[in-house]
C-alpha positions as a Markdown table, in Angstrom:
| # | Residue | x | y | z |
|---|---|---|---|---|
| 1 | Unk | 20.9 | -78.4 | -21.4 |
| 2 | Unk | 17.2 | -78.4 | -22.4 |
| 3 | Unk | 16.1 | -79.7 | -25.7 |
| 4 | Unk | 14.3 | -77.3 | -28.1 |
| 5 | Unk | 12.6 | -77.4 | -31.4 |
| 6 | Unk | 13.4 | -75.5 | -34.6 |
| 7 | Unk | 13.1 | -75.5 | -38.3 |
| 8 | Unk | 15.9 | -76.0 | -40.8 |
| 9 | Unk | 16.6 | -72.7 | -42.5 |
| 10 | Unk | 18.9 | -74.2 | -45.2 |
| 11 | Unk | 21.2 | -77.2 | -45.6 |
| 12 | Unk | 24.1 | -78.0 | -48.0 |
| 13 | Unk | 24.6 | -81.7 | -48.5 |
| 14 | Unk | 27.9 | -81.1 | -50.3 |
| 15 | Unk | 29.3 | -79.3 | -47.3 |
| 16 | Unk | 27.5 | -81.4 | -44.6 |
| 17 | Unk | 26.2 | -78.4 | -42.6 |
| 18 | Unk | 23.4 | -75.9 | -42.5 |
| 19 | Unk | 21.4 | -73.6 | -40.2 |
| 20 | Unk | 18.4 | -74.1 | -38.0 |
| 21 | Unk | 16.0 | -71.3 | -36.9 |
| 22 | Unk | 15.6 | -71.8 | -33.1 |
| 23 | Unk | 12.2 | -71.2 | -31.5 |
| 24 | Unk | 13.5 | -67.9 | -30.1 |
| 25 | Unk | 14.5 | -66.7 | -33.6 |
| 26 | Unk | 18.3 | -67.3 | -33.1 |
| 27 | Unk | 20.1 | -69.0 | -36.0 |
| 28 | Unk | 21.9 | -72.1 | -34.9 |
| 29 | Unk | 24.7 | -73.9 | -36.8 |
| 30 | Unk | 24.3 | -77.6 | -37.5 |
| 31 | Unk | 26.9 | -80.1 | -38.7 |
| 32 | Unk | 26.0 | -83.5 | -40.0 |
| 33 | Unk | 28.0 | -85.3 | -37.4 |
| 34 | Unk | 25.5 | -84.2 | -34.7 |
| 35 | Unk | 22.4 | -85.5 | -36.6 |
| 36 | Unk | 21.0 | -88.7 | -34.9 |
| 37 | Unk | 20.1 | -90.9 | -37.9 |
| 38 | Unk | 21.2 | -94.1 | -39.6 |
| 39 | Unk | 23.1 | -93.9 | -43.0 |
| 40 | Unk | 23.6 | -90.6 | -44.8 |
| 41 | Unk | 22.9 | -87.9 | -42.2 |
| 42 | Unk | 21.2 | -84.9 | -43.9 |
| 43 | Unk | 18.4 | -82.4 | -43.4 |
| 44 | Unk | 16.2 | -80.4 | -45.7 |
| 45 | Unk | 15.0 | -76.9 | -45.7 |
| 46 | Unk | 11.7 | -76.8 | -43.7 |
| 47 | Unk | 12.4 | -79.9 | -41.6 |
| 48 | Unk | 11.2 | -79.7 | -38.0 |
| 49 | Unk | 14.0 | -80.8 | -35.6 |
| 50 | Unk | 14.7 | -81.2 | -31.9 |
| 51 | Unk | 18.2 | -80.4 | -30.6 |
| 52 | Unk | 20.3 | -79.2 | -27.7 |
| 53 | Unk | 21.9 | -75.7 | -28.2 |
| 54 | Unk | 25.5 | -75.2 | -27.1 |
| 55 | Unk | 27.8 | -72.2 | -27.3 |
| 56 | Unk | 30.9 | -73.5 | -29.2 |
| 57 | Unk | 34.0 | -71.9 | -30.7 |
| 58 | Unk | 33.5 | -71.1 | -34.4 |
| 59 | Unk | 35.8 | -69.7 | -37.1 |
| 60 | Unk | 34.8 | -66.1 | -36.3 |
| 61 | Unk | 34.3 | -66.5 | -32.5 |
| 62 | Unk | 31.7 | -68.2 | -30.4 |
| 63 | Unk | 28.5 | -69.4 | -32.0 |
| 64 | Unk | 25.4 | -71.4 | -31.2 |
| 65 | Unk | 25.6 | -75.0 | -32.4 |
| 66 | Unk | 23.0 | -77.8 | -32.5 |
| 67 | Unk | 23.8 | -81.2 | -30.8 |
| 68 | Unk | 21.8 | -84.4 | -30.8 |
| 69 | Unk | 19.7 | -83.3 | -33.7 |
| 70 | Unk | 16.6 | -85.4 | -34.4 |
| 71 | Unk | 14.2 | -84.8 | -37.3 |
| 72 | Unk | 10.6 | -84.7 | -36.1 |
| 73 | Unk | 8.9 | -84.0 | -39.4 |
| 74 | Unk | 9.9 | -83.6 | -43.0 |
| 75 | Unk | 9.5 | -80.4 | -45.0 |
| 76 | Unk | 6.5 | -79.8 | -47.2 |
| 77 | Unk | 8.5 | -79.5 | -50.3 |
| 78 | Unk | 11.2 | -77.4 | -51.9 |
| 79 | Unk | 14.7 | -77.8 | -50.4 |
| 80 | Unk | 18.1 | -76.4 | -50.7 |
């Protein structure tokens, strides 16, 4: 699958997941275990990321999920 860029829509550190807005406008689920980073793996609202999108089973049926997530840039402030 091709890698794409997106922006973190929101992130919940206490739950370990959030959502990414894909370049095409689709919302993509992201779990901390798929973030490529050392130590505590987390994202912040507004972070620019690169990832692979896969269609995976979710609690309410198939959903887009991000894999191999890499932060390219940090948000300009705020946060969730």
